[in-house]
Amino acid sequence: MMAQPGDEPQDTSWKKILRESNPKINDLVHTKLDVKFDYAKAYLYGKAWITLKPHFYNTDSLLLDAKGMDIKEVSMIIGTAKSKLKYDYDGMLLRITLDKMYKAGENYTVYIDYTSKPNELTVKGSAAITDAKGLYFINPKGEDKNKPTQIWTQGETEANSVWMPTIDKPNQKSTEEIYMTVPSKYVTLSNGLLMSQKTNTDGTRTDYWKMDLPHAPYLFFMGVGEFSIIKDSYKGKEVCYYVEKEYAPVARTIFGHTPEMIKFYSEKLGIEFPWQKYAQIVGRDYVSGAMENTTATLHQESAYQNARELVDGVGWESTIAHELFHQWFGDLVTAESWSHITVNESFANYSETLWDEYKNGKDAGDMQNYNDMQGYLQGPGNPAKDLVRFHYADKEDVFDGVSYNKGGRVLHMLRNYVGDDAFFKSLNNYLTTNKFKAGEAGMLRLAFEDITGKDMNWFWNQWYYGSGHPIVKIDYNYDTPGKAMVIIEQTQKTDKVFRLPLAIDVYTGAAKKRYNVWVENKIDTFSFNYNQKPDLINVDADKVMLWVKTDNKSAENYVHQIKYAPNYLDRKEALDYFAKKNMPELANGLTDKYAPLRRSTIAKLEKSKIAEDAKVMETMEKIANTDADRRTKAAAIGYLAKTSNAKYKALYEKNINDSSYSVAGAALEGLIGLEPARSYELAKKYSNDAKGDLGDVVNEIIIKDGTEADFDFIAKRFDEMPLSQEKLQAVSTFASYLEKVQNIANVKKGIDAITKFRNAVPEQFRGFVDPMIKGALTKLGKAKGKEIDDYITNGLK
Ligand SMILES: [Zn+2]
C-alpha cells in the first residue's frame, strides 16, 4: 500500500501492549462468495462458504471477523445438506460452535448468509483511508453528474471482514471464488481469473472470478464500474489496465511499462511472476495512494494524467513499480503480523529504486534512494521507532516513513554490503522458502545467512530490531607528512554506536584507490600513506549510508569531486557546496549528464552572484533551445523569462504551444514579462487546456487580473479544478479576487466553492489544509464586512 501521513497518538498506554501474531487455531483453506449489491442502500447481500481446518490442536469452535453485518444464517455444510449451527455475534466477531470436535488437518465448511452495511459501520479509522469501511460505494445513486458510479474494496489492514466473514489476519491464506452480480452495463474485477459470465433476466450479469492460489484475506478485492479495459500481456499472461473511457488512449503511456517491469523483477528475483494475471484499476475517491490486491492493484486518481502531462513524465510510475513488487513481497510471502510490515513495505519501497536504476540509469536510482532517505529523516517521530515494531498505538501507524523509507534504505545498505549477486539470491531464497506462507524479519535474516555464510545478527539487531541512525562528523588531517587521516565521529545523542561497513576512495588526480573499512566506535581514525597529497578523500564512496553527516571537505576537494567522483550524490553534494559558498563552479551543473541535476542547478543559479554572467546565459539559452528533457528545457526558459529581455521573444513564441505544460507555462511567463499589459488576454487564450505549470501561470494571472465581469469564468475554473495541492494554492488567489467582486451573491458563490473544496478534503489532511483555507477566508471576511464574515463563519461550521 502507498500510505498517507496520519497523526501521532496522545495516549501512551499502548506502549505496554505486545503486538504478537494472531494465534492460529483454525486455518482458512478456501473462501467461496456469492454477492449482490444494493446501490440504493449501499448494502451487499452475501452468501459465504468458508472451508477451514484446525491448525494443530483439536477444536469445536470457530471465531470469525465479521464487522457490522446482519447475520441471517450460520450452518455446517454436510455433504449436500446444511445443518444450522449455534453462534454468538457482537457486531464485530462471530463465535460459532461447530457440530463436533475437529482434528488437525480435518477440513470443514461453514455457510453464512449475511448483509454487509459498510456505511452504517463505526470502526476506528484507518490512517490510510479515512475509515475502514472495507467496501466503498462511490456515487451509488448517480446523484453527482460529474462522477461515475463505482464500487471498490480496501482490505488492508483488517477491513475486508466488513464485506466477507473471514479470519481477517495477515497470517491466514485462502484460495477464493467470487460470484459477483452487477448491473449489465458495468465490468467487474477481482483476484485471479474471470472464468465465466452469465446474463440474468433482470438486467444484471453474474461474473465468476476464481483465484486458485492461496493469499491473505486483506488482499481480496472487488471493483465494479464502467471502465475501458486495455490489454497487454507477459509470457501469455494477461496484463491489463482498467481506466475510465477518457483515459483509454493514454492508458499504455501511463501503465505500458508494466510487462517490462514484470520481466525485470521476475529475472532479478529468479522467480517468475507467480500469479495468473496482473490487472490495475483506477478508482474514484480512493485516498490511500494504491493497494497491491493480488493480481488486481487499485490506484487512486493521481494515476490519471492527460497526454500533455505525460510529455513531462509519468508521475505515477514509481507507484506502479511499488504495487507490482508487492505481488512477490506482500502477496506471495506476507508479513505474518503488522509488526513485521517491513517484509512487505520496505521491499516495495526499495523496488522503486531498483526500477529507476534499471530503466533510467544509476543516477536515477541514486536520486530515488536519496529522496526517500530525506523522507525518513524529515519525519520528526521516525528516529525513535524500531523497524520491526512490537509496540504501536494502532496497526495503521506502522505504515510510515520507517517501514517504507528507512526500511528501503536498510535494504540498499544490505545490498551494498553483501553484493548484488548475494542480495538477489538471498531474496530468491526467502521467497522460495516461504512462498504462499507468512514471513517475518527473522526469516529474512536466515535467508541471507544461508546464502552468504555470514552471521547477520549484528545487522538485524542494529537496523531491524533497533531504531535511529548515525549522525557523523567527518574530518581530514594532513599534519603528518606522507600520511592522510580521516576521523569519523558518531555524534548522535543516544548511547548507541553504529557498526558501518563502508568504502573510502582516495583520489590522486583521476586515479583512485579504494579502502573498505568498518566504522564501529564513537570515534574512528583511518590513515592512508601517500607519496603525493590526495586531491580528495571520499568517505562512503558508494553513497549508500543512511546517516546525517557533516563532511568537512575543502572547496578544492569538492572541485575535484564534481570532476572525478562518479555518483549522483557526489555531484549533488559538490553543487550544494558551490551554491552555499557562491562559487562560480556552480555553473558546472548546467552541463551535468543527469537532467534533474541540470534542473536543480538552474534553480540554484537564480539566487547566485553569477546569475547573469555571459557564460551562464549562453549555456542557459542552449538548454532552453535544445535540452531533450522537457522539464529542464522549461526551467531554462523560465530562467530567461525573469530577465524580461526582448531578444528571447521568438523563443517564447516558438514554445508557447509546446505539448509539454511545463515548457508552455515557462514560455507564457516569458511573454507576459515582455508584454504585461497583454497578460490577462494571453492567460485567457491558453486557459482552455492548461494544467501543471501552464495551469499555475494561467490561474495566477486570471484570478489576479480578472475583473468583476470575469466572475463566471473564474469561479467555474476554480470549481472544476480537481482535488489537489494546486487547488489548495489557488484558494488564496481566488479569495483575493473575491475581495474585488462587488456583487454579494457572487462573493457568496465563490465562498461556497471554497468551502465545498474544503469539505471534500479527507479528514486526515484537514489539519494541514484548514489553516490555509481559514486564513484566506478570514482575510476576505475582514475586507468585505460583517455580512460576508458571518457567511464564512456559518459555512465553515
Ligand atoms: Zn506498499
Coordinates of N, CA, C and O in Angstrom, one line a residue, residues 248-306:
A248 N -8.6 6.0 -21.9 CA -8.2 4.8 -22.7 C -7.0 5.1 -23.7 O -6.1 4.3 -23.8
P249 N -7.1 6.2 -24.4 CA -6.0 6.5 -25.3 C -4.6 6.6 -24.7 O -3.6 6.4 -25.4
V250 N -4.5 7.0 -23.4 CA -3.2 7.2 -22.8 C -2.9 6.1 -21.8 O -1.8 6.1 -21.1
A251 N -3.8 5.1 -21.7 CA -3.6 4.0 -20.6 C -2.2 3.4 -20.8 O -1.5 3.1 -19.8
R252 N -1.8 3.1 -22.0 CA -0.5 2.5 -22.3 C 0.7 3.4 -22.0 O 1.8 2.9 -21.6
T253 N 0.5 4.7 -22.1 CA 1.6 5.6 -21.8 C 1.8 5.6 -20.2 O 2.9 5.7 -19.7
I254 N 0.6 5.5 -19.5 CA 0.7 5.5 -18.1 C 1.2 4.2 -17.5 O 2.2 4.1 -16.8
F255 N 0.6 3.1 -18.0 CA 0.8 1.8 -17.4 C 1.7 0.9 -18.3 O 2.0 -0.3 -17.9
G256 N 2.0 1.3 -19.5 CA 2.6 0.4 -20.5 C 3.9 -0.2 -20.2 O 4.3 -1.2 -20.8
H257 N 4.6 0.3 -19.2 CA 5.9 -0.3 -18.8 C 5.7 -1.6 -17.9 O 6.7 -2.2 -17.6
T258 N 4.4 -1.8 -17.6 CA 4.2 -2.9 -16.6 C 4.8 -4.3 -17.1 O 5.4 -5.0 -16.3
P259 N 4.5 -4.7 -18.4 CA 5.1 -6.0 -18.8 C 6.6 -6.0 -18.6 O 7.2 -7.0 -18.2
E260 N 7.3 -4.9 -19.0 CA 8.8 -4.9 -18.8 C 9.2 -4.9 -17.3 O 10.2 -5.5 -17.0
M261 N 8.4 -4.3 -16.5 CA 8.6 -4.4 -15.0 C 8.5 -5.8 -14.5 O 9.3 -6.3 -13.7
I262 N 7.5 -6.5 -15.0 CA 7.2 -7.9 -14.6 C 8.4 -8.7 -15.0 O 9.0 -9.5 -14.2
K263 N 8.9 -8.5 -16.2 CA 10.1 -9.2 -16.7 C 11.3 -8.9 -15.8 O 12.0 -9.8 -15.4
F264 N 11.5 -7.6 -15.6 CA 12.7 -7.2 -14.8 C 12.7 -7.8 -13.4 O 13.7 -8.4 -13.0
Y265 N 11.6 -7.7 -12.7 CA 11.5 -8.2 -11.3 C 11.6 -9.7 -11.3 O 12.2 -10.3 -10.4
S266 N 10.9 -10.4 -12.3 CA 11.0 -11.8 -12.3 C 12.4 -12.3 -12.5 O 12.8 -13.3 -11.8
E267 N 13.2 -11.6 -13.4 CA 14.5 -12.0 -13.6 C 15.4 -11.7 -12.4 O 16.3 -12.5 -12.0
K268 N 15.3 -10.5 -11.9 CA 16.1 -10.1 -10.7 C 15.9 -11.1 -9.5 O 16.9 -11.5 -8.8
L269 N 14.7 -11.5 -9.3 CA 14.4 -12.4 -8.2 C 14.6 -13.8 -8.5 O 14.6 -14.7 -7.6
G270 N 14.7 -14.1 -9.8 CA 14.8 -15.6 -10.2 C 13.5 -16.3 -9.9 O 13.5 -17.5 -9.8
I271 N 12.4 -15.6 -9.8 CA 11.1 -16.3 -9.6 C 10.1 -15.6 -10.5 O 9.8 -14.4 -10.4
E272 N 9.6 -16.4 -11.4 CA 8.6 -15.9 -12.4 C 7.4 -15.3 -11.7 O 7.0 -15.7 -10.6
F273 N 6.8 -14.2 -12.2 CA 5.6 -13.6 -11.7 C 4.6 -14.8 -11.3 O 4.3 -15.6 -12.1
P274 N 4.3 -14.8 -10.0 CA 3.7 -16.1 -9.5 C 2.2 -16.2 -9.8 O 1.6 -17.3 -9.5
W275 N 1.5 -15.2 -10.3 CA 0.0 -15.2 -10.3 C -0.5 -15.4 -11.8 O 0.3 -15.3 -12.7
Q276 N -1.8 -15.5 -11.9 CA -2.5 -15.9 -13.2 C -2.5 -14.7 -14.1 O -2.6 -14.9 -15.4
K277 N -2.6 -13.5 -13.6 CA -2.7 -12.3 -14.5 C -2.3 -11.1 -13.6 O -2.1 -11.3 -12.4
Y278 N -2.2 -10.0 -14.3 CA -2.0 -8.8 -13.5 C -2.8 -7.6 -14.0 O -2.6 -7.2 -15.1
A279 N -3.8 -7.2 -13.2 CA -4.7 -6.1 -13.6 C -4.4 -4.9 -12.7 O -4.0 -5.0 -11.5
Q280 N -4.6 -3.7 -13.3 CA -4.5 -2.5 -12.5 C -5.8 -1.6 -12.8 O -6.2 -1.5 -14.0
I281 N -6.4 -1.1 -11.7 CA -7.6 -0.3 -11.9 C -7.5 1.0 -11.2 O -6.8 1.1 -10.1
V282 N -8.1 2.1 -11.7 CA -8.1 3.4 -11.1 C -9.4 3.7 -10.5 O -10.4 3.7 -11.2
G283 N -9.5 3.9 -9.2 CA -10.8 4.1 -8.5 C -11.0 5.5 -8.1 O -10.1 6.2 -7.8
R284 N -12.2 6.0 -8.2 CA -12.6 7.4 -7.8 C -12.6 7.5 -6.3 O -13.0 6.5 -5.6
D285 N -12.2 8.6 -5.8 CA -12.2 9.0 -4.4 C -11.4 8.0 -3.5 O -11.7 7.9 -2.3
Y286 N -10.5 7.3 -4.2 CA -9.6 6.4 -3.4 C -8.5 7.2 -2.9 O -7.7 7.7 -3.7
V287 N -8.4 7.3 -1.5 CA -7.4 8.3 -1.0 C -6.1 7.6 -0.5 O -5.2 8.3 0.0
S288 N -6.0 6.3 -0.6 CA -4.8 5.7 0.0 C -3.8 5.3 -1.0 O -3.3 4.2 -1.1
G289 N -3.4 6.2 -1.9 CA -2.3 6.0 -2.8 C -2.6 4.9 -3.8 O -3.1 5.0 -4.9
A290 N -2.3 3.7 -3.4 CA -2.6 2.5 -4.2 C -2.5 1.2 -3.3 O -1.9 1.3 -2.2
M291 N -3.1 0.1 -3.8 CA -3.1 -1.1 -3.0 C -2.9 -2.3 -3.8 O -3.5 -2.5 -4.8
E292 N -2.0 -3.2 -3.3 CA -1.5 -4.3 -4.1 C -2.4 -5.6 -4.0 O -1.8 -6.7 -3.8
N293 N -3.7 -5.5 -4.0 CA -4.6 -6.6 -4.0 C -4.0 -7.7 -5.0 O -3.6 -7.3 -6.1
T294 N -4.0 -8.9 -4.7 CA -3.3 -9.9 -5.5 C -3.9 -9.9 -6.9 O -5.1 -10.1 -7.1
T295 N -3.1 -9.7 -7.9 CA -3.5 -9.7 -9.3 C -4.4 -8.5 -9.7 O -4.8 -8.4 -10.8
A296 N -4.7 -7.7 -8.7 CA -5.7 -6.6 -9.0 C -5.4 -5.4 -8.2 O -6.1 -5.0 -7.2
T297 N -4.4 -4.6 -8.6 CA -3.9 -3.4 -7.9 C -4.9 -2.3 -8.2 O -5.3 -2.1 -9.3
L298 N -5.2 -1.6 -7.1 CA -6.1 -0.4 -7.1 C -5.3 0.8 -7.0 O -4.5 0.9 -6.0
H299 N -5.4 1.8 -7.9 CA -4.7 3.1 -7.8 C -5.7 4.2 -7.6 O -6.8 4.2 -8.0
Q300 N -5.2 5.3 -6.9 CA -6.0 6.5 -6.8 C -6.0 7.3 -8.1 O -5.2 7.0 -9.0
E301 N -6.8 8.3 -8.2 CA -7.0 9.1 -9.5 C -5.7 9.8 -9.9 O -5.6 10.2 -11.1
S302 N -4.7 10.0 -9.0 CA -3.5 10.7 -9.4 C -2.8 9.9 -10.5 O -1.9 10.4 -11.1
A303 N -3.1 8.6 -10.7 CA -2.5 7.9 -11.7 C -2.9 8.5 -13.1 O -2.2 8.3 -14.1
Y304 N -4.1 9.1 -13.1 CA -4.5 9.7 -14.4 C -3.7 11.0 -14.8 O -3.6 11.9 -14.0
Q305 N -3.1 11.0 -16.0 CA -2.5 12.2 -16.5 C -3.0 12.3 -17.9 O -3.1 11.2 -18.6
N306 N -3.2 13.5 -18.5 CA -3.6 13.5 -19.9 C -2.3 13.5 -20.7 O -1.2 13.5 -20.2

